[in-house]
């Protein structure tokens, strides 16, 4: 029980401080510490992290630190794609979903180790109409991944918006 409580605290701190990391931690905690079946852990992760992220965004919104244009261009297509991804997930075995989850974690770790400052500068220099197209595309990709494996929100959204200057 203490492992679950500690895990919940780490998830909350990660989301509050960094705006990411919740699902990366939640799915394994629900699967291995709580013992939930794969698909239940993935669905639960979406509900848990989504709720925490919504509540955590309130102070940022009150300080006017939210770029609502990015929420529109990235978030709405992402939400639609998340619904599509969750429908697709119904046809995938849980083991495949967890394998995809692990692969995404490894790719994200490798990309973080390589750094991305030059890419961020390049993305910010891209003209606004072109960035919007990329923001919509990336929102849909993140949404689809989020719906299929229950991860991808913060740890993909934050870099995508930084790289695209959103």
JSON list of C-alpha atoms in Angstrom, two decimals, residues 58-162:
[
{"chain": "A", "resi": 58, "resn": "UNK", "atom": "CA", "xyz": [-5.73, 25.99, -13.18]},
{"chain": "A", "resi": 59, "resn": "UNK", "atom": "CA", "xyz": [-2.94, 27.97, -11.44]},
{"chain": "A", "resi": 60, "resn": "UNK", "atom": "CA", "xyz": [-1.13, 28.35, -14.78]},
{"chain": "A", "resi": 61, "resn": "UNK", "atom": "CA", "xyz": [-4.31, 29.59, -16.45]},
{"chain": "A", "resi": 62, "resn": "UNK", "atom": "CA", "xyz": [-4.96, 32.05, -13.63]},
{"chain": "A", "resi": 63, "resn": "UNK", "atom": "CA", "xyz": [-1.41, 33.44, -14.09]},
{"chain": "A", "resi": 64, "resn": "UNK", "atom": "CA", "xyz": [-2.11, 33.69, -17.84]},
{"chain": "A", "resi": 65, "resn": "UNK", "atom": "CA", "xyz": [0.67, 31.21, -18.57]},
{"chain": "A", "resi": 66, "resn": "UNK", "atom": "CA", "xyz": [-1.52, 29.16, -20.94]},
{"chain": "A", "resi": 67, "resn": "UNK", "atom": "CA", "xyz": [-1.32, 29.87, -24.67]},
{"chain": "A", "resi": 68, "resn": "UNK", "atom": "CA", "xyz": [-4.95, 29.15, -25.54]},
{"chain": "A", "resi": 69, "resn": "UNK", "atom": "CA", "xyz": [-4.21, 29.23, -29.26]},
{"chain": "A", "resi": 70, "resn": "UNK", "atom": "CA", "xyz": [-1.94, 26.20, -28.77]},
{"chain": "A", "resi": 71, "resn": "UNK", "atom": "CA", "xyz": [-4.64, 24.50, -26.72]},
{"chain": "A", "resi": 72, "resn": "UNK", "atom": "CA", "xyz": [-6.99, 24.97, -29.67]},
{"chain": "A", "resi": 73, "resn": "UNK", "atom": "CA", "xyz": [-4.60, 23.95, -32.45]},
{"chain": "A", "resi": 74, "resn": "UNK", "atom": "CA", "xyz": [-2.94, 21.08, -30.57]},
{"chain": "A", "resi": 75, "resn": "UNK", "atom": "CA", "xyz": [-5.54, 20.01, -28.04]},
{"chain": "A", "resi": 76, "resn": "UNK", "atom": "CA", "xyz": [-8.72, 19.67, -30.07]},
{"chain": "A", "resi": 77, "resn": "UNK", "atom": "CA", "xyz": [-7.20, 17.45, -32.79]},
{"chain": "A", "resi": 78, "resn": "UNK", "atom": "CA", "xyz": [-5.41, 15.54, -30.03]},
{"chain": "A", "resi": 79, "resn": "UNK", "atom": "CA", "xyz": [-8.66, 14.90, -28.18]},
{"chain": "A", "resi": 80, "resn": "UNK", "atom": "CA", "xyz": [-10.36, 13.62, -31.32]},
{"chain": "A", "resi": 81, "resn": "UNK", "atom": "CA", "xyz": [-7.42, 11.34, -32.09]},
{"chain": "A", "resi": 82, "resn": "UNK", "atom": "CA", "xyz": [-7.40, 10.06, -28.49]},
{"chain": "A", "resi": 83, "resn": "UNK", "atom": "CA", "xyz": [-10.97, 8.85, -28.95]},
{"chain": "A", "resi": 84, "resn": "UNK", "atom": "CA", "xyz": [-9.94, 7.12, -32.19]},
{"chain": "A", "resi": 85, "resn": "UNK", "atom": "CA", "xyz": [-6.89, 5.60, -30.47]},
{"chain": "A", "resi": 86, "resn": "UNK", "atom": "CA", "xyz": [-8.96, 4.25, -27.60]},
{"chain": "A", "resi": 87, "resn": "UNK", "atom": "CA", "xyz": [-11.32, 2.63, -30.12]},
{"chain": "A", "resi": 88, "resn": "UNK", "atom": "CA", "xyz": [-8.34, 1.05, -31.89]},
{"chain": "A", "resi": 89, "resn": "UNK", "atom": "CA", "xyz": [-6.96, -0.14, -28.55]},
{"chain": "A", "resi": 90, "resn": "UNK", "atom": "CA", "xyz": [-10.02, -2.34, -28.07]},
{"chain": "A", "resi": 91, "resn": "UNK", "atom": "CA", "xyz": [-8.69, -4.55, -30.89]},
{"chain": "A", "resi": 92, "resn": "UNK", "atom": "CA", "xyz": [-5.09, -4.78, -29.63]},
{"chain": "A", "resi": 93, "resn": "UNK", "atom": "CA", "xyz": [-3.85, -7.30, -27.08]},
{"chain": "A", "resi": 94, "resn": "UNK", "atom": "CA", "xyz": [-2.78, -5.74, -23.77]},
{"chain": "A", "resi": 95, "resn": "UNK", "atom": "CA", "xyz": [0.71, -7.21, -24.15]},
{"chain": "A", "resi": 96, "resn": "UNK", "atom": "CA", "xyz": [1.15, -5.38, -27.47]},
{"chain": "A", "resi": 97, "resn": "UNK", "atom": "CA", "xyz": [-0.02, -2.14, -25.88]},
{"chain": "A", "resi": 98, "resn": "UNK", "atom": "CA", "xyz": [2.56, -2.52, -23.09]},
{"chain": "A", "resi": 99, "resn": "UNK", "atom": "CA", "xyz": [5.26, -3.32, -25.67]},
{"chain": "A", "resi": 100, "resn": "UNK", "atom": "CA", "xyz": [4.42, -0.13, -27.58]},
{"chain": "A", "resi": 101, "resn": "UNK", "atom": "CA", "xyz": [4.44, 1.71, -24.23]},
{"chain": "A", "resi": 102, "resn": "UNK", "atom": "CA", "xyz": [7.96, 0.43, -23.47]},
{"chain": "A", "resi": 103, "resn": "UNK", "atom": "CA", "xyz": [9.24, 1.34, -26.95]},
{"chain": "A", "resi": 104, "resn": "UNK", "atom": "CA", "xyz": [7.87, 4.88, -26.64]},
{"chain": "A", "resi": 105, "resn": "UNK", "atom": "CA", "xyz": [9.60, 5.25, -23.27]},
{"chain": "A", "resi": 106, "resn": "UNK", "atom": "CA", "xyz": [12.93, 4.11, -24.74]},
{"chain": "A", "resi": 107, "resn": "UNK", "atom": "CA", "xyz": [12.67, 6.44, -27.74]},
{"chain": "A", "resi": 108, "resn": "UNK", "atom": "CA", "xyz": [11.75, 9.37, -25.47]},
{"chain": "A", "resi": 109, "resn": "UNK", "atom": "CA", "xyz": [14.70, 8.63, -23.18]},
{"chain": "A", "resi": 110, "resn": "UNK", "atom": "CA", "xyz": [17.11, 8.45, -26.12]},
{"chain": "A", "resi": 111, "resn": "UNK", "atom": "CA", "xyz": [15.83, 11.74, -27.55]},
{"chain": "A", "resi": 112, "resn": "UNK", "atom": "CA", "xyz": [16.15, 13.47, -24.18]},
{"chain": "A", "resi": 113, "resn": "UNK", "atom": "CA", "xyz": [19.74, 12.27, -23.83]},
{"chain": "A", "resi": 114, "resn": "UNK", "atom": "CA", "xyz": [20.59, 13.70, -27.27]},
{"chain": "A", "resi": 115, "resn": "UNK", "atom": "CA", "xyz": [19.14, 17.11, -26.43]},
{"chain": "A", "resi": 116, "resn": "UNK", "atom": "CA", "xyz": [17.01, 19.36, -28.55]},
{"chain": "A", "resi": 117, "resn": "UNK", "atom": "CA", "xyz": [18.02, 23.02, -28.16]},
{"chain": "A", "resi": 118, "resn": "UNK", "atom": "CA", "xyz": [18.94, 23.38, -31.84]},
{"chain": "A", "resi": 119, "resn": "UNK", "atom": "CA", "xyz": [15.67, 21.75, -32.89]},
{"chain": "A", "resi": 120, "resn": "UNK", "atom": "CA", "xyz": [13.73, 24.10, -30.61]},
{"chain": "A", "resi": 121, "resn": "UNK", "atom": "CA", "xyz": [15.40, 27.14, -32.18]},
{"chain": "A", "resi": 122, "resn": "UNK", "atom": "CA", "xyz": [14.69, 25.78, -35.67]},
{"chain": "A", "resi": 123, "resn": "UNK", "atom": "CA", "xyz": [11.04, 25.11, -34.81]},
{"chain": "A", "resi": 124, "resn": "UNK", "atom": "CA", "xyz": [10.51, 28.61, -33.41]},
{"chain": "A", "resi": 125, "resn": "UNK", "atom": "CA", "xyz": [11.93, 30.08, -36.65]},
{"chain": "A", "resi": 126, "resn": "UNK", "atom": "CA", "xyz": [9.32, 28.26, -38.77]},
{"chain": "A", "resi": 127, "resn": "UNK", "atom": "CA", "xyz": [6.57, 30.59, -40.12]},
{"chain": "A", "resi": 128, "resn": "UNK", "atom": "CA", "xyz": [3.33, 30.54, -38.08]},
{"chain": "A", "resi": 129, "resn": "UNK", "atom": "CA", "xyz": [1.01, 28.98, -40.73]},
{"chain": "A", "resi": 130, "resn": "UNK", "atom": "CA", "xyz": [3.46, 26.11, -41.22]},
{"chain": "A", "resi": 131, "resn": "UNK", "atom": "CA", "xyz": [3.82, 25.66, -37.44]},
{"chain": "A", "resi": 132, "resn": "UNK", "atom": "CA", "xyz": [0.03, 25.44, -37.11]},
{"chain": "A", "resi": 133, "resn": "UNK", "atom": "CA", "xyz": [-0.04, 22.59, -39.59]},
{"chain": "A", "resi": 134, "resn": "UNK", "atom": "CA", "xyz": [2.67, 20.79, -37.64]},
{"chain": "A", "resi": 135, "resn": "UNK", "atom": "CA", "xyz": [0.95, 21.53, -34.33]},
{"chain": "A", "resi": 136, "resn": "UNK", "atom": "CA", "xyz": [-2.30, 19.98, -35.61]},
{"chain": "A", "resi": 137, "resn": "UNK", "atom": "CA", "xyz": [-0.41, 16.97, -36.99]},
{"chain": "A", "resi": 138, "resn": "UNK", "atom": "CA", "xyz": [1.54, 16.46, -33.79]},
{"chain": "A", "resi": 139, "resn": "UNK", "atom": "CA", "xyz": [-1.59, 16.91, -31.68]},
{"chain": "A", "resi": 140, "resn": "UNK", "atom": "CA", "xyz": [-3.27, 14.13, -33.63]},
{"chain": "A", "resi": 141, "resn": "UNK", "atom": "CA", "xyz": [-0.23, 11.86, -33.37]},
{"chain": "A", "resi": 142, "resn": "UNK", "atom": "CA", "xyz": [0.07, 12.40, -29.61]},
{"chain": "A", "resi": 143, "resn": "UNK", "atom": "CA", "xyz": [-3.68, 11.90, -29.20]},
{"chain": "A", "resi": 144, "resn": "UNK", "atom": "CA", "xyz": [-3.65, 8.64, -31.15]},
{"chain": "A", "resi": 145, "resn": "UNK", "atom": "CA", "xyz": [-0.72, 7.32, -29.11]},
{"chain": "A", "resi": 146, "resn": "UNK", "atom": "CA", "xyz": [-2.37, 8.44, -25.89]},
{"chain": "A", "resi": 147, "resn": "UNK", "atom": "CA", "xyz": [-5.57, 6.62, -26.77]},
{"chain": "A", "resi": 148, "resn": "UNK", "atom": "CA", "xyz": [-3.80, 3.40, -27.75]},
{"chain": "A", "resi": 149, "resn": "UNK", "atom": "CA", "xyz": [-1.35, 3.02, -24.87]},
{"chain": "A", "resi": 150, "resn": "UNK", "atom": "CA", "xyz": [-2.45, 5.57, -22.27]},
{"chain": "A", "resi": 151, "resn": "UNK", "atom": "CA", "xyz": [0.75, 7.63, -22.44]},
{"chain": "A", "resi": 152, "resn": "UNK", "atom": "CA", "xyz": [2.14, 10.45, -24.47]},
{"chain": "A", "resi": 153, "resn": "UNK", "atom": "CA", "xyz": [0.46, 13.44, -22.98]},
{"chain": "A", "resi": 154, "resn": "UNK", "atom": "CA", "xyz": [2.96, 15.64, -21.17]},
{"chain": "A", "resi": 155, "resn": "UNK", "atom": "CA", "xyz": [6.23, 14.05, -22.15]},
{"chain": "A", "resi": 156, "resn": "UNK", "atom": "CA", "xyz": [5.32, 14.40, -25.84]},
{"chain": "A", "resi": 157, "resn": "UNK", "atom": "CA", "xyz": [3.16, 17.53, -25.71]},
{"chain": "A", "resi": 158, "resn": "UNK", "atom": "CA", "xyz": [5.72, 19.71, -23.94]},
{"chain": "A", "resi": 159, "resn": "UNK", "atom": "CA", "xyz": [8.57, 18.95, -26.40]},
{"chain": "A", "resi": 160, "resn": "UNK", "atom": "CA", "xyz": [6.24, 19.23, -29.41]},
{"chain": "A", "resi": 161, "resn": "UNK", "atom": "CA", "xyz": [5.03, 22.68, -28.38]},
{"chain": "A", "resi": 162, "resn": "UNK", "atom": "CA", "xyz": [8.56, 23.83, -27.51]}
]
